[in-house]
mmCIF file of C-alpha atoms in Angstrom:
data_model
loop_
_atom_site.group_PDB
_atom_site.id
_atom_site.type_symbol
_atom_site.label_atom_id
_atom_site.label_comp_id
_atom_site.label_asym_id
_atom_site.label_seq_id
_atom_site.Cartn_x
_atom_site.Cartn_y
_atom_site.Cartn_z
ATOM 1 C CA GLN A 25 10.335 103.154 23.158
ATOM 2 C CA GLN A 26 10.838 106.735 21.716
ATOM 3 C CA PRO A 27 12.094 106.625 17.955
ATOM 4 C CA VAL A 28 14.922 108.399 17.106
ATOM 5 C CA GLN A 29 15.355 111.835 15.130
ATOM 6 C CA SER A 30 18.113 113.359 13.049
ATOM 7 C CA PRO A 31 19.477 115.716 12.966
ATOM 8 C CA GLN A 32 19.123 117.415 16.046
ATOM 9 C CA ALA A 33 19.065 120.945 14.147
ATOM 10 C CA VAL A 34 19.110 122.493 10.839
ATOM 11 C CA ILE A 35 19.485 125.427 9.232
ATOM 12 C CA LEU A 36 18.635 126.347 5.711
ATOM 13 C CA ARG A 37 18.475 129.527 3.092
ATOM 14 C CA GLU A 38 15.283 130.012 1.780
ATOM 15 C CA GLY A 39 14.947 128.157 -0.983
ATOM 16 C CA GLU A 40 17.302 124.881 0.060
ATOM 17 C CA ASP A 41 16.208 121.786 1.119
ATOM 18 C CA ALA A 42 16.044 119.597 4.296
ATOM 19 C CA VAL A 43 15.853 116.039 4.789
ATOM 20 C CA ILE A 44 14.942 114.768 8.627
ATOM 21 C CA ASN A 45 15.336 110.822 9.640
ATOM 22 C CA CYS A 46 13.236 109.065 12.129
ATOM 23 C CA SER A 47 14.317 105.400 13.094
ATOM 24 C CA SER A 48 13.012 102.737 15.435
ATOM 25 C CA SER A 49 14.034 99.657 16.640
ATOM 26 C CA LYS A 50 10.787 98.236 16.830
ATOM 27 C CA ALA A 51 8.282 97.022 13.962
ATOM 28 C CA LEU A 52 6.186 99.805 13.278
ATOM 29 C CA TYR A 53 2.490 99.853 12.023
ATOM 30 C CA SER A 54 2.840 103.612 10.943
ATOM 31 C CA VAL A 55 4.657 106.765 10.731
ATOM 32 C CA HIS A 56 3.020 110.174 11.413
ATOM 33 C CA TRP A 57 4.812 113.324 11.029
ATOM 34 C CA TYR A 58 4.290 116.625 13.052
ATOM 35 C CA ARG A 59 5.448 120.393 12.880
ATOM 36 C CA GLN A 60 5.088 122.243 16.031
ATOM 37 C CA LYS A 61 5.736 126.290 15.798
ATOM 38 C CA HIS A 62 7.009 127.964 19.117
ATOM 39 C CA GLY A 63 4.471 127.988 21.752
ATOM 40 C CA GLU A 64 2.211 125.978 19.691
ATOM 41 C CA ALA A 65 0.043 122.947 19.017
ATOM 42 C CA PRO A 66 1.317 120.256 16.677
ATOM 43 C CA VAL A 67 0.024 119.954 13.651
ATOM 44 C CA PHE A 68 -0.845 116.716 11.500
ATOM 45 C CA LEU A 69 1.613 116.784 8.300
ATOM 46 C CA MET A 70 0.759 113.385 6.997
ATOM 47 C CA ILE A 71 0.617 109.590 7.944
ATOM 48 C CA LEU A 72 2.738 106.799 6.486
ATOM 49 C CA LEU A 73 1.744 102.934 6.689
ATOM 50 C CA LYS A 74 3.625 99.937 6.991
ATOM 51 C CA GLY A 75 3.940 97.969 3.444
ATOM 52 C CA GLY A 76 6.292 101.195 2.637
ATOM 53 C CA GLU A 77 4.892 104.243 0.935
ATOM 54 C CA GLN A 78 5.689 107.446 -0.226
ATOM 55 C CA LYS A 79 3.704 110.627 0.678
ATOM 56 C CA GLY A 80 3.579 113.917 -0.150
ATOM 57 C CA HIS A 81 1.804 117.202 -0.855
ATOM 58 C CA ASP A 82 3.462 120.159 -2.512
ATOM 59 C CA LYS A 83 7.058 120.506 -1.560
ATOM 60 C CA ILE A 84 6.666 118.492 1.550
ATOM 61 C CA SER A 85 7.118 114.603 1.515
ATOM 62 C CA ALA A 86 8.064 111.191 3.285
ATOM 63 C CA SER A 87 9.186 107.874 2.763
ATOM 64 C CA PHE A 88 8.496 104.682 4.830
ATOM 65 C CA ASN A 89 11.188 101.785 4.422
ATOM 66 C CA GLU A 90 9.194 99.072 6.407
ATOM 67 C CA LYS A 91 12.449 96.793 6.759
ATOM 68 C CA LYS A 92 14.638 99.420 8.166
ATOM 69 C CA GLN A 93 11.921 100.693 10.118
ATOM 70 C CA GLN A 94 12.717 104.083 8.903
ATOM 71 C CA SER A 95 10.830 107.214 7.775
ATOM 72 C CA SER A 96 11.927 110.461 6.187
ATOM 73 C CA LEU A 97 10.881 113.590 5.700
ATOM 74 C CA TYR A 98 11.493 115.606 2.875
ATOM 75 C CA LEU A 99 11.055 119.361 2.597
ATOM 76 C CA THR A 100 12.082 121.305 -0.714
ATOM 77 C CA ALA A 101 12.936 124.689 -1.861
ATOM 78 C CA SER A 102 12.351 125.355 1.656
ATOM 79 C CA GLN A 103 9.803 128.596 2.477
ATOM 80 C CA LEU A 104 10.022 130.736 6.062
ATOM 81 C CA SER A 105 6.988 129.401 6.785
ATOM 82 C CA TYR A 106 8.599 125.430 7.384
ATOM 83 C CA SER A 107 10.443 126.683 10.606
ATOM 84 C CA GLY A 108 9.281 124.873 13.545
ATOM 85 C CA THR A 109 10.553 121.657 15.295
ATOM 86 C CA TYR A 110 9.395 118.323 13.510
ATOM 87 C CA PHE A 111 8.195 114.868 15.623
ATOM 88 C CA CYS A 112 7.853 111.933 13.841
ATOM 89 C CA GLY A 113 5.137 109.720 16.022
ATOM 90 C CA THR A 114 5.446 106.069 15.796
ATOM 91 C CA GLU A 115 2.567 103.546 16.284
ATOM 92 C CA ILE A 116 3.805 99.902 16.656
ATOM 93 C CA GLU A 117 0.885 98.275 15.807
ATOM 94 C CA ALA A 118 -2.614 98.486 15.081
ATOM 95 C CA GLY A 119 -4.645 97.745 18.350
ATOM 96 C CA THR A 120 -7.038 98.443 20.749
ATOM 97 C CA ALA A 121 -4.384 100.145 22.478
ATOM 98 C CA SER A 122 -3.036 103.008 19.267
ATOM 99 C CA LYS A 123 -0.449 105.250 20.826
ATOM 100 C CA LEU A 124 1.843 107.507 19.116
ATOM 101 C CA THR A 125 5.283 107.754 20.589
ATOM 102 C CA PHE A 126 7.090 110.458 19.163
ATOM 103 C CA GLY A 127 10.832 111.427 18.902
ATOM 104 C CA THR A 128 12.608 114.217 20.393
ATOM 105 C CA GLY A 129 12.231 116.514 17.358
ATOM 106 C CA THR A 130 13.947 118.267 14.939
ATOM 107 C CA ARG A 131 14.515 121.825 15.130
ATOM 108 C CA LEU A 132 14.203 123.618 11.669
ATOM 109 C CA GLN A 133 14.886 127.360 10.806
ATOM 110 C CA VAL A 134 14.743 128.946 7.740
ATOM 111 C CA THR A 135 16.052 131.869 7.093
ATOM 112 C CA LEU A 136 16.248 134.660 4.388
ATOM 113 C CA ASP B 1 -8.888 126.136 15.308
ATOM 114 C CA SER B 2 -8.347 122.159 15.604
ATOM 115 C CA GLY B 3 -12.049 121.489 16.964
ATOM 116 C CA VAL B 4 -10.112 120.260 20.238
ATOM 117 C CA THR B 5 -10.635 122.476 23.626
ATOM 118 C CA GLN B 6 -8.411 122.477 26.646
ATOM 119 C CA THR B 7 -8.747 124.274 29.421
ATOM 120 C CA PRO B 8 -7.327 126.477 31.389
ATOM 121 C CA LYS B 9 -4.921 127.973 29.345
ATOM 122 C CA HIS B 10 -2.663 129.206 31.822
ATOM 123 C CA LEU B 11 -2.117 127.397 35.635
ATOM 124 C CA ILE B 12 -0.172 128.489 38.352
ATOM 125 C CA THR B 13 0.071 126.692 41.317
ATOM 126 C CA ALA B 14 1.963 125.876 44.394
ATOM 127 C CA THR B 15 3.957 123.015 44.895
ATOM 128 C CA GLY B 16 1.895 120.037 46.881
ATOM 129 C CA GLN B 17 -1.363 121.202 45.417
ATOM 130 C CA ARG B 18 -3.788 119.279 43.133
ATOM 131 C CA VAL B 19 -4.982 120.452 39.921
ATOM 132 C CA THR B 20 -7.689 119.411 36.909
ATOM 133 C CA LEU B 21 -7.211 119.903 33.598
ATOM 134 C CA ARG B 22 -10.222 119.436 30.843
ATOM 135 C CA CYS B 23 -10.174 118.412 27.613
ATOM 136 C CA SER B 24 -12.637 118.440 24.896
ATOM 137 C CA PRO B 25 -12.096 116.099 21.537
ATOM 138 C CA ARG B 26 -13.359 117.010 18.318
ATOM 139 C CA SER B 27 -16.661 116.089 17.695
ATOM 140 C CA GLY B 28 -17.272 112.491 16.788
ATOM 141 C CA ASP B 29 -13.661 111.359 18.010
ATOM 142 C CA LEU B 30 -13.747 108.524 20.719
ATOM 143 C CA SER B 31 -9.995 108.669 21.820
ATOM 144 C CA VAL B 32 -8.503 111.168 23.718
ATOM 145 C CA TYR B 33 -5.201 111.393 24.400
ATOM 146 C CA TRP B 34 -2.668 113.371 26.981
ATOM 147 C CA TYR B 35 1.039 114.518 26.099
ATOM 148 C CA GLN B 36 3.134 116.385 28.357
ATOM 149 C CA GLN B 37 5.967 118.938 26.879
ATOM 150 C CA SER B 38 8.545 120.125 29.071
ATOM 151 C CA LEU B 39 10.131 123.217 28.171
ATOM 152 C CA ASP B 40 11.570 122.446 24.439
ATOM 153 C CA GLN B 41 10.968 119.051 24.864
ATOM 154 C CA GLY B 42 9.510 116.616 23.109
ATOM 155 C CA LEU B 43 5.996 114.904 23.795
ATOM 156 C CA GLN B 44 5.661 112.590 26.172
ATOM 157 C CA PHE B 45 2.188 110.061 26.034
ATOM 158 C CA LEU B 46 0.944 109.992 29.081
ATOM 159 C CA ILE B 47 -2.101 107.956 28.683
ATOM 160 C CA GLN B 48 -5.167 107.104 26.253
ATOM 161 C CA TYR B 49 -9.209 106.760 26.777
ATOM 162 C CA TYR B 50 -11.427 105.409 24.318
ATOM 163 C CA ASN B 51 -14.874 105.616 24.176
ATOM 164 C CA GLY B 52 -14.269 106.158 28.012
ATOM 165 C CA GLU B 53 -12.464 103.350 28.530
ATOM 166 C CA GLU B 54 -8.341 103.538 29.549
ATOM 167 C CA ARG B 55 -6.832 101.762 26.430
ATOM 168 C CA ALA B 56 -3.040 102.688 26.486
ATOM 169 C CA LYS B 57 -0.347 103.801 29.518
ATOM 170 C CA GLY B 58 2.793 105.716 28.925
ATOM 171 C CA ASN B 59 5.286 107.002 31.609
ATOM 172 C CA ILE B 60 2.691 108.432 33.849
ATOM 173 C CA LEU B 61 3.203 109.217 37.138
ATOM 174 C CA GLU B 62 0.913 107.609 40.138
ATOM 175 C CA ARG B 63 0.516 110.979 41.126
ATOM 176 C CA PHE B 64 -1.673 111.683 37.792
ATOM 177 C CA SER B 65 -5.127 110.182 37.104
ATOM 178 C CA ALA B 66 -7.066 110.444 34.349
ATOM 179 C CA GLN B 67 -10.758 109.662 33.088
ATOM 180 C CA GLN B 68 -12.982 110.183 30.033
ATOM 181 C CA PHE B 69 -16.548 110.964 30.592
ATOM 182 C CA PRO B 70 -19.783 109.505 29.320
ATOM 183 C CA ASP B 71 -19.713 112.949 26.917
ATOM 184 C CA LEU B 72 -16.415 111.837 25.683
ATOM 185 C CA HIS B 73 -14.545 115.130 27.403
ATOM 186 C CA SER B 74 -11.567 113.974 29.605
ATOM 187 C CA GLU B 75 -9.766 115.225 32.742
ATOM 188 C CA LEU B 76 -6.140 115.018 33.480
ATOM 189 C CA ASN B 77 -5.665 115.298 37.539
ATOM 190 C CA LEU B 78 -2.584 116.137 39.105
ATOM 191 C CA SER B 79 -1.912 115.939 42.109
ATOM 192 C CA SER B 80 0.820 116.775 45.210
ATOM 193 C CA LEU B 81 2.333 119.004 42.204
ATOM 194 C CA GLU B 82 6.368 119.270 42.010
ATOM 195 C CA LEU B 83 8.102 121.603 40.280
ATOM 196 C CA GLY B 84 9.230 119.508 37.669
ATOM 197 C CA ASP B 85 5.259 118.959 36.680
ATOM 198 C CA SER B 86 5.756 122.216 35.381
ATOM 199 C CA ALA B 87 5.148 121.622 31.608
ATOM 200 C CA LEU B 88 2.510 122.075 28.674
ATOM 201 C CA TYR B 89 0.044 119.927 28.788
ATOM 202 C CA PHE B 90 -1.510 118.700 25.489
ATOM 203 C CA CYS B 91 -4.586 116.330 24.837
ATOM 204 C CA ALA B 92 -5.157 115.197 21.440
ATOM 205 C CA SER B 93 -8.441 113.421 19.800
ATOM 206 C CA SER B 94 -8.047 111.431 16.926
ATOM 207 C CA VAL B 95 -10.392 108.750 15.009
ATOM 208 C CA VAL B 96 -9.555 105.289 15.195
ATOM 209 C CA ILE B 97 -9.695 103.193 12.458
ATOM 210 C CA GLN B 98 -9.527 99.027 12.465
ATOM 211 C CA GLY B 99 -7.480 99.999 15.683
ATOM 212 C CA ALA B 100 -5.036 102.547 14.405
ATOM 213 C CA MET B 101 -4.621 106.165 14.848
ATOM 214 C CA THR B 102 -5.655 108.470 11.891
ATOM 215 C CA GLU B 103 -4.465 112.041 12.177
ATOM 216 C CA ALA B 104 -4.213 113.498 15.869
ATOM 217 C CA PHE B 105 -5.567 116.748 16.505
ATOM 218 C CA PHE B 106 -4.267 119.023 19.447
ATOM 219 C CA GLY B 107 -5.544 121.247 21.702
ATOM 220 C CA GLN B 108 -4.085 124.552 22.288
ATOM 221 C CA GLY B 109 -2.325 123.011 25.526
ATOM 222 C CA THR B 110 -2.775 123.967 29.355
ATOM 223 C CA ARG B 111 0.576 125.542 30.592
ATOM 224 C CA LEU B 112 0.786 124.495 34.420
ATOM 225 C CA THR B 113 3.394 126.363 36.133
ATOM 226 C CA VAL B 114 4.191 124.899 40.268
ATOM 227 C CA VAL B 115 5.839 127.563 42.419
#
């Protein structure tokens, strides 16, 4: 089942912060975050595993709340280069049939 | 460059025709995934292969089929094409550790236009 992302779209001024949420109705093994710029392939940002964790690099970080089956992506002090569509991908369980089910995406636009 | 190669980049074909999309995964990656992305839509999972075997299926139409060859490259076959099949088709590969996906590397996609 497809995870639900919110908001669908957000417009920021450079330097502002944003939070993108991803929730699932099923128990998750992992959550992946990807960014896709228009006309390009999705690019990996990070993976969070069950057990509840936080990760981050530079000004982009994420958390995974296993109890709520929710993950949030935090973008701080946004830059023009952050513009794009952000997808969360969820993996229900580790096993031979590993697959990522992606949410519908959150379109982020950073302006001057 | 993700290391995943997809050919062709663009494909224009008529309704009712059949096409084959090709994907070469990153060196060493045994797992290949196919995704369909319609205009300004999300990524819809189609199918996964691991070391030559089909492992997971998504909402893949019966008119679509795929396979992974001994050299690990994969092909997605789309037949009896309809206008609604027009989309960007992505292939991704990843290492699977203890049954779980690690980072997925996406190819640049094949843009299919059915006219």
